[in-house]
mmCIF file of N, CA and C in Angstrom:
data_model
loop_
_atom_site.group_PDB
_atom_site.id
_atom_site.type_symbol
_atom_site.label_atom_id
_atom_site.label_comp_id
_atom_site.label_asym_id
_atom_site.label_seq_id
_atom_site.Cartn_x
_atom_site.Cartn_y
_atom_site.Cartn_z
ATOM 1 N N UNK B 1 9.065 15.801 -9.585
ATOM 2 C CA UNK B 1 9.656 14.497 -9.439
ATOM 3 C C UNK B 1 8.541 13.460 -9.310
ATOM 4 N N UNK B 2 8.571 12.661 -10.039
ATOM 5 C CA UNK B 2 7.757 11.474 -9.855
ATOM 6 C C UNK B 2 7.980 9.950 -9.207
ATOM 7 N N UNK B 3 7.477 9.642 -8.368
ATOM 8 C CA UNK B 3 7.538 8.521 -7.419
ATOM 9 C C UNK B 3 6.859 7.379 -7.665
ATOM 10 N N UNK B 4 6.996 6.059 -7.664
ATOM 11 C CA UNK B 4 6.537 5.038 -8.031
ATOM 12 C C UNK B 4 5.882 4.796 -6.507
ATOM 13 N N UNK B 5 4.561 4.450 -7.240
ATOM 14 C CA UNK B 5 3.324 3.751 -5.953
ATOM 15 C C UNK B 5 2.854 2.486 -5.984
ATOM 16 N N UNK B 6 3.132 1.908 -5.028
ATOM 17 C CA UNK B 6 2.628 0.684 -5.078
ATOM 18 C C UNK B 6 1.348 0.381 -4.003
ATOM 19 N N UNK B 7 0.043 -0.109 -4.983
ATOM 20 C CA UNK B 7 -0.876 -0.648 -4.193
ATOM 21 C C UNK B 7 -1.204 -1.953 -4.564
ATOM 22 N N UNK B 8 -0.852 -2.665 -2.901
ATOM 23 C CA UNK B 8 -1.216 -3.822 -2.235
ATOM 24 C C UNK B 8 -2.822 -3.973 -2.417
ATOM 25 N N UNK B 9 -3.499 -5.057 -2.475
ATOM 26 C CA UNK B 9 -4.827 -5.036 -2.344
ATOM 27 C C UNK B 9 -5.576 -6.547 -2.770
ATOM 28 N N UNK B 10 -6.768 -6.904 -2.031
ATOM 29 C CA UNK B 10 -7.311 -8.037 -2.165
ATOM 30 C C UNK B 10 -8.772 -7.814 -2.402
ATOM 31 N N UNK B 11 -9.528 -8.695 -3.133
ATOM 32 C CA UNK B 11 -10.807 -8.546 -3.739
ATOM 33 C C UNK B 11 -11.315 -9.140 -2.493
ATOM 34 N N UNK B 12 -10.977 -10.265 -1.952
ATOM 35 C CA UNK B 12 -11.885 -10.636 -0.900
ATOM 36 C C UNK B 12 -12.111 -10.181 0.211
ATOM 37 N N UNK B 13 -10.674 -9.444 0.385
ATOM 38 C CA UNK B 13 -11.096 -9.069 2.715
ATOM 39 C C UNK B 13 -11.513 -7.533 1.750
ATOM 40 N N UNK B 14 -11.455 -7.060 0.410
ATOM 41 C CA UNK B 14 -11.966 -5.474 0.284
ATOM 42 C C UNK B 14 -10.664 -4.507 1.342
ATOM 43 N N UNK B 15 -9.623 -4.935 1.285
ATOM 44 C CA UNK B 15 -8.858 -4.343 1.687
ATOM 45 C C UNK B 15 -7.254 -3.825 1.081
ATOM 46 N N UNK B 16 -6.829 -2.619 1.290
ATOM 47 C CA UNK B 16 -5.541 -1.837 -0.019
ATOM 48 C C UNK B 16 -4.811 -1.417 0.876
ATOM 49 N N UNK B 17 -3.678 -1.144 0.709
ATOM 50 C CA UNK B 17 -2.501 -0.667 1.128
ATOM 51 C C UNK B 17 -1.788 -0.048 0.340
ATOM 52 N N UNK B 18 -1.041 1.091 0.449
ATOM 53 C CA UNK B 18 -0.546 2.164 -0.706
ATOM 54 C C UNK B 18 0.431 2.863 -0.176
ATOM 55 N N UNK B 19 1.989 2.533 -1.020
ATOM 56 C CA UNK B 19 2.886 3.235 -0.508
ATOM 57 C C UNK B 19 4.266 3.199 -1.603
ATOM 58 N N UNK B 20 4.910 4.417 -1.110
ATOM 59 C CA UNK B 20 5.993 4.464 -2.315
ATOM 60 C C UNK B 20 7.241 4.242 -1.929
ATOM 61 N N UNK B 21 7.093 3.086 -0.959
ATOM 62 C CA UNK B 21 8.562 2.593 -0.224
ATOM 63 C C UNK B 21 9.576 2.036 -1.199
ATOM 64 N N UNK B 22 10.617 2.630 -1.394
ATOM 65 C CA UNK B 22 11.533 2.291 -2.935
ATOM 66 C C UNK B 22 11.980 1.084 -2.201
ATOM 67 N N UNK B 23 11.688 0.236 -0.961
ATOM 68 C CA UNK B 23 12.314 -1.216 -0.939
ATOM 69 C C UNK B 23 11.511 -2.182 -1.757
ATOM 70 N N UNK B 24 10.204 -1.437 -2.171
ATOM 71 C CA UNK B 24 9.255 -2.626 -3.137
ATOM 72 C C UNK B 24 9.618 -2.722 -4.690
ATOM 73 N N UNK B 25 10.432 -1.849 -4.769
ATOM 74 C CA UNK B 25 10.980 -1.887 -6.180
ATOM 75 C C UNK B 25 11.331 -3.105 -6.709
ATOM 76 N N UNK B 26 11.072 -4.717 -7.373
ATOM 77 C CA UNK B 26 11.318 -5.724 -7.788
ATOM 78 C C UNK B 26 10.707 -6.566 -6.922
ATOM 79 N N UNK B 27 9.672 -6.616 -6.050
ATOM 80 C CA UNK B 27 9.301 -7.329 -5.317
ATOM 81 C C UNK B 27 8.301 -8.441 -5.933
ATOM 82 N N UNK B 28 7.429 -9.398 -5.511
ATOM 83 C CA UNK B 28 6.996 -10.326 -6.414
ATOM 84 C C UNK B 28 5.565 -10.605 -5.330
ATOM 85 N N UNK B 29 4.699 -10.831 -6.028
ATOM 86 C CA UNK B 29 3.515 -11.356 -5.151
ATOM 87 C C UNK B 29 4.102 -12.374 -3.625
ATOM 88 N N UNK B 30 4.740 -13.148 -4.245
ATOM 89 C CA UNK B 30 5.529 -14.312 -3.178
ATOM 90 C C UNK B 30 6.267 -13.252 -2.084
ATOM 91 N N UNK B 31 7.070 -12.447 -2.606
ATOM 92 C CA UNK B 31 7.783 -11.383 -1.646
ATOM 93 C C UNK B 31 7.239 -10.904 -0.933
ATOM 94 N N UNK B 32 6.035 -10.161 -1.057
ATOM 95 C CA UNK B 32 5.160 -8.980 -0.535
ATOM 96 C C UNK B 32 4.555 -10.187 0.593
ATOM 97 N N UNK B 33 4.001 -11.251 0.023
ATOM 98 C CA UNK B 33 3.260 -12.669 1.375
ATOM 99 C C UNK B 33 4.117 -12.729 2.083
ATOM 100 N N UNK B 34 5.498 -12.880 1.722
ATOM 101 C CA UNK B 34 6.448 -12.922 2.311
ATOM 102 C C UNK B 34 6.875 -12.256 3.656
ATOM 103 N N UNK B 35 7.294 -10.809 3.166
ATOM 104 C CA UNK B 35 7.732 -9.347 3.894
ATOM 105 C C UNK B 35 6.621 -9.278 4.969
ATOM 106 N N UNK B 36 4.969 -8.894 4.369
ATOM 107 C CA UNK B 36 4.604 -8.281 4.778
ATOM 108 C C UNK B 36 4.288 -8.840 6.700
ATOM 109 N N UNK B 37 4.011 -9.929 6.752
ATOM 110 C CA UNK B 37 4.090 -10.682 8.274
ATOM 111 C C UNK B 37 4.747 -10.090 8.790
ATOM 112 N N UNK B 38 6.146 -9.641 8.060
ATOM 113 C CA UNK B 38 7.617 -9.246 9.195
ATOM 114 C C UNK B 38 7.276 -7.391 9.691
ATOM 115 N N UNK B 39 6.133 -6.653 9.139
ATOM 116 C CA UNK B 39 6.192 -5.707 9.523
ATOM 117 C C UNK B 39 5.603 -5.089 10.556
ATOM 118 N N UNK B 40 6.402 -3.843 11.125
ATOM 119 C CA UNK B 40 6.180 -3.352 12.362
ATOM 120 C C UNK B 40 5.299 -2.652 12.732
ATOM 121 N N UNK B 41 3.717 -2.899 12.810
ATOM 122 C CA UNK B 41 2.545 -2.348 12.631
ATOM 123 C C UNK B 41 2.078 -2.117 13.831
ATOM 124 N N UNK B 42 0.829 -1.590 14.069
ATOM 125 C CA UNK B 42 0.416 -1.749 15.463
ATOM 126 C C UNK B 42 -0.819 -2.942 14.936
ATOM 127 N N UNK B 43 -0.797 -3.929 16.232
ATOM 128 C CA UNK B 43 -1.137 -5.349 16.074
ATOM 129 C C UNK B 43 -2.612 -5.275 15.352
ATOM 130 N N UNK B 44 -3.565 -4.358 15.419
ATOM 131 C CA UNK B 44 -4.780 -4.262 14.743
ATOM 132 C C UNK B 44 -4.655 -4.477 12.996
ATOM 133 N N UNK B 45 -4.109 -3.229 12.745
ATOM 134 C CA UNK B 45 -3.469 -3.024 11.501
ATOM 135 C C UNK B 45 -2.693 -4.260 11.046
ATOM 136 N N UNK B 46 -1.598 -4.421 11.676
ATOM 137 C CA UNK B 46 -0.472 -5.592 10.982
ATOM 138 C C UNK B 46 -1.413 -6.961 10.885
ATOM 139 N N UNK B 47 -2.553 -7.427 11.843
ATOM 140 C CA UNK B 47 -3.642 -8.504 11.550
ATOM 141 C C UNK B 47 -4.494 -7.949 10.125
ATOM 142 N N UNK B 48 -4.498 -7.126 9.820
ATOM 143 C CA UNK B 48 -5.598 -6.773 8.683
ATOM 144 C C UNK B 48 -4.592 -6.749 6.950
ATOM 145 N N UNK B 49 -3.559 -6.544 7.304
ATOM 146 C CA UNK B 49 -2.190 -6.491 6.105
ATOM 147 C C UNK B 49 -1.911 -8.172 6.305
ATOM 148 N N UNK B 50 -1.673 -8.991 7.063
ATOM 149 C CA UNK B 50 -1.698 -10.115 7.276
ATOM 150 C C UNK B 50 -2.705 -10.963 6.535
ATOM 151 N N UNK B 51 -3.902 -10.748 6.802
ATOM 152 C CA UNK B 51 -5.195 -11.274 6.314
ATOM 153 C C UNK B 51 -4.700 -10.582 5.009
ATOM 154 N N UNK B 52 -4.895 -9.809 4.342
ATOM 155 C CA UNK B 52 -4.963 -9.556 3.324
ATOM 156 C C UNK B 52 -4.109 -9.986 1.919
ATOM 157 N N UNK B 53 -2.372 -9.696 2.979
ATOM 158 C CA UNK B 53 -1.651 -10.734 1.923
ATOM 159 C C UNK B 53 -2.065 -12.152 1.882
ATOM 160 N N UNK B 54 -2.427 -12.781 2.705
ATOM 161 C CA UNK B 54 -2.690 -14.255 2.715
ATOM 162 C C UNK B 54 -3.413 -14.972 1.583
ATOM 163 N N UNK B 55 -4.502 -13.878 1.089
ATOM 164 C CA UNK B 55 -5.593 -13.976 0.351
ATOM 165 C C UNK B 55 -5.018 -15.007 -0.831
ATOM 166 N N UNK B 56 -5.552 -14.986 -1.540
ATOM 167 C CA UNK B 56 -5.584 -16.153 -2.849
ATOM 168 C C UNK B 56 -5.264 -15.085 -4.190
ATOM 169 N N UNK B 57 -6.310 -14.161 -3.608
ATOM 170 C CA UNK B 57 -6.149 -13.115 -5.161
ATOM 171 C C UNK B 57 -5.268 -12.035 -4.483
ATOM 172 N N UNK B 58 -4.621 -11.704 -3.316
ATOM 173 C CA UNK B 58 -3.869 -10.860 -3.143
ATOM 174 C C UNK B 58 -3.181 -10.419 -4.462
ATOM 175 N N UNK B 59 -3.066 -8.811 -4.535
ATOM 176 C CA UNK B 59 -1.875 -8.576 -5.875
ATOM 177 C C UNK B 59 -1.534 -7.157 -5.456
ATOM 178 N N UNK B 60 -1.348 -6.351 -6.512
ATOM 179 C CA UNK B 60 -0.948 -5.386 -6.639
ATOM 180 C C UNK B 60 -0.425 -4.991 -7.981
ATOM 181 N N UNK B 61 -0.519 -3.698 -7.790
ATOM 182 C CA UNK B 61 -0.703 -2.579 -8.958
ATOM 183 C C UNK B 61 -0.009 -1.052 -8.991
ATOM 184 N N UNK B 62 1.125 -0.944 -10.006
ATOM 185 C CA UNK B 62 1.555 0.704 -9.721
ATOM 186 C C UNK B 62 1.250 1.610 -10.465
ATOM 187 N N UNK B 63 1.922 2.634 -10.212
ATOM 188 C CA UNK B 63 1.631 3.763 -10.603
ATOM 189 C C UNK B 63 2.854 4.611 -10.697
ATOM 190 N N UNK B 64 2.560 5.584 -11.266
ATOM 191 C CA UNK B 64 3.539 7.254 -10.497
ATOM 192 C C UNK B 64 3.027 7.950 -9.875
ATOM 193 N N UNK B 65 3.224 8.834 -8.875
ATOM 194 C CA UNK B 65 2.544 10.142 -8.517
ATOM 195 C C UNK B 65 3.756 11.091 -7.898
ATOM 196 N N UNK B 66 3.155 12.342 -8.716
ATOM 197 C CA UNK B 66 4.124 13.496 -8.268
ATOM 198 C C UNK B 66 3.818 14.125 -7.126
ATOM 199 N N UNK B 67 2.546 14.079 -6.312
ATOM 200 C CA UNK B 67 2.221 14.919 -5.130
ATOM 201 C C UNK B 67 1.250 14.359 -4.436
ATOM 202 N N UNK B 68 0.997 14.562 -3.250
ATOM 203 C CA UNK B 68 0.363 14.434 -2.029
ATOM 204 C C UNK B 68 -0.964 13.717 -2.624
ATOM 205 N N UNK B 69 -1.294 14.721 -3.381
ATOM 206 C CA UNK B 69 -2.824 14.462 -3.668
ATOM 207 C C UNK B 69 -3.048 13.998 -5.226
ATOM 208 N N UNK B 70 -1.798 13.363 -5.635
ATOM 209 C CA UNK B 70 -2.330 12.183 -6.106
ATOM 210 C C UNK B 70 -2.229 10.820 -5.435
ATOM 211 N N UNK B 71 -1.806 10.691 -4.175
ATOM 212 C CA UNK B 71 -2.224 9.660 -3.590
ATOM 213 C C UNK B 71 -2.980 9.392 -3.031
ATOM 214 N N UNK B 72 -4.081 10.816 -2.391
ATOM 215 C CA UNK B 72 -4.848 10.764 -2.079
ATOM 216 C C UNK B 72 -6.140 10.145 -3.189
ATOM 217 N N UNK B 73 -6.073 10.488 -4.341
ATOM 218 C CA UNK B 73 -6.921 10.215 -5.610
ATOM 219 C C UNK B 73 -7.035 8.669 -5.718
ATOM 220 N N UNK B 74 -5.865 7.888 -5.549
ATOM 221 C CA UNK B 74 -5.679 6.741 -5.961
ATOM 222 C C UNK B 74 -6.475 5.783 -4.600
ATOM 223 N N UNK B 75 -6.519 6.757 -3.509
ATOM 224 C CA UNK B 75 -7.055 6.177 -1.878
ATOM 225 C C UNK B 75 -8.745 6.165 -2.425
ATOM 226 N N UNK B 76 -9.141 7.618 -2.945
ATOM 227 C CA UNK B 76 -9.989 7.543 -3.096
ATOM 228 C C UNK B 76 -11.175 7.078 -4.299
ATOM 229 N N UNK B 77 -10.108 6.683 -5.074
ATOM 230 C CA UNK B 77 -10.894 5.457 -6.891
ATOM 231 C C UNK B 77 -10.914 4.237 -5.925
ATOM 232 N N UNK B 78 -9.685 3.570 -4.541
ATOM 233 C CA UNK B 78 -10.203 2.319 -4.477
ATOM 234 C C UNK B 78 -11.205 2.502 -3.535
ATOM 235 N N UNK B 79 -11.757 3.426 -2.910
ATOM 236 C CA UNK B 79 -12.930 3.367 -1.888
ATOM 237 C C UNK B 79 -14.073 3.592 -2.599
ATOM 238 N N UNK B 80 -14.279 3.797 -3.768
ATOM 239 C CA UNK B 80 -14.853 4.572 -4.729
ATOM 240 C C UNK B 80 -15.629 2.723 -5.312
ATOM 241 N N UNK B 81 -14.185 1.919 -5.188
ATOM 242 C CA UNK B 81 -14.755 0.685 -5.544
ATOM 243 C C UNK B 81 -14.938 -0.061 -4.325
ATOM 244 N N UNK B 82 -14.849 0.025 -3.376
ATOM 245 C CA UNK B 82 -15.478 -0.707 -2.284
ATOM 246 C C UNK B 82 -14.087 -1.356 -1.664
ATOM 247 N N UNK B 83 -13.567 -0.778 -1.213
ATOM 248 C CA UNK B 83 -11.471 -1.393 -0.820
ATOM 249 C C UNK B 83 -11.679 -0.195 0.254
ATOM 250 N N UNK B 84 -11.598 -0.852 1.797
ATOM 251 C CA UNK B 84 -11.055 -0.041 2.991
ATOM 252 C C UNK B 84 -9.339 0.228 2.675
ATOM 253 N N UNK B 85 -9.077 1.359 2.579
ATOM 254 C CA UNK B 85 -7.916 1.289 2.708
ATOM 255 C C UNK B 85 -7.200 1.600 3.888
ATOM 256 N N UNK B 86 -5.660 0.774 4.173
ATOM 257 C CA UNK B 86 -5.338 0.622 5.642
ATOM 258 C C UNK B 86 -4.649 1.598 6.113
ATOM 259 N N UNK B 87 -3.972 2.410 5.254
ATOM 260 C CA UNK B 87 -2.735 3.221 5.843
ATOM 261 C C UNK B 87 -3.748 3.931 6.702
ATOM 262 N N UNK B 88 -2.888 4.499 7.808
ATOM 263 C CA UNK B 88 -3.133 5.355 9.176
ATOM 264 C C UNK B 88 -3.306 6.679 8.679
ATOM 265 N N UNK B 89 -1.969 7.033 7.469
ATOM 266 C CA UNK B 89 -2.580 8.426 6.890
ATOM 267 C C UNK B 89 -2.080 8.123 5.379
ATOM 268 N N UNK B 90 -2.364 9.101 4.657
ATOM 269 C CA UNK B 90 -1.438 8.636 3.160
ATOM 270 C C UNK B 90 -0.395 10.477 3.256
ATOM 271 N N UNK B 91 0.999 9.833 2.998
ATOM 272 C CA UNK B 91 1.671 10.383 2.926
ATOM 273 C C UNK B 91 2.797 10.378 1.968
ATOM 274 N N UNK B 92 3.325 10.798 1.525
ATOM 275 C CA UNK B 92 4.277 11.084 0.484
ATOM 276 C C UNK B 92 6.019 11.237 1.033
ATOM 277 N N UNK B 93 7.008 10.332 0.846
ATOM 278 C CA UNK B 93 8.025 10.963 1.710
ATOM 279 C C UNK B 93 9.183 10.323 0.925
ATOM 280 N N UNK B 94 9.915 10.730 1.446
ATOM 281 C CA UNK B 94 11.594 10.543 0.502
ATOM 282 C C UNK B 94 12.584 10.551 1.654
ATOM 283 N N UNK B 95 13.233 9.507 1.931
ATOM 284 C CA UNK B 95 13.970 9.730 2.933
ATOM 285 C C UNK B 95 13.164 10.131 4.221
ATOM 286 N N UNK B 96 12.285 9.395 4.268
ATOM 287 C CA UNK B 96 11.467 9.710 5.831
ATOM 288 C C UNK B 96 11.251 11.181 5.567
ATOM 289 N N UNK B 97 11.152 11.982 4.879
ATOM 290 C CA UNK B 97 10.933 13.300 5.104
ATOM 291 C C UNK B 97 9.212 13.611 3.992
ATOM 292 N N UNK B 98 8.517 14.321 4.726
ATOM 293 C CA UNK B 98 7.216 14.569 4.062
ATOM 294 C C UNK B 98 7.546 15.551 2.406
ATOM 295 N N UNK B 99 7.082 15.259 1.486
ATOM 296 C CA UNK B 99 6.972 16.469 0.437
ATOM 297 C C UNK B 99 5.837 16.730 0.038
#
């Protein structure tokens, strides 16, 4: 089964975010500036997703991936280019459940 990935990311703070939350499905640069303020982070993190959507060149970019470790791949091409990426872990899930 293949899952649509979406990575968040800004050239200036060098910072990505990566996830296959099917609520981003039609979302819009404006949306994501939008949403992302409203989320329930721990305050370190949610300041660094904050800064990042804010950016000017904020965007984003998808993908598919069928397993674990192609998301890990995609974590590791943007560190590869110089992008901290934020997630806490990279995980894969469907219904809150890990696959």
């Amino acid at each position: 089964m293949n899952y649509k990935t979406w990575v968040l990311y800004s050239s200036s703070t060098k910072t990505c975010f990566i996830s296959t939350h099917v609520s981003f499905e039609g979302m819009t640069i404006a949306g994501f500036k939008r949403d992302i303020p409203t989320w329930n982070r721990k305050p370190e993190m949610q300041s660094e997703l904050n800064e990042m959507a804010a950016q000017d060149d904020f965007s984003f970019k998808t993908d598919f991936v069928s397993h674990v470790d192609d998301l890990h791949q995609i974590a590791d091409a943007m560190r590869k280019n110089g992008f901290r990426v934020l997630n806490r872990r990279i995980v894969l899930k469907k219904s809150n459940v890990a696959v």
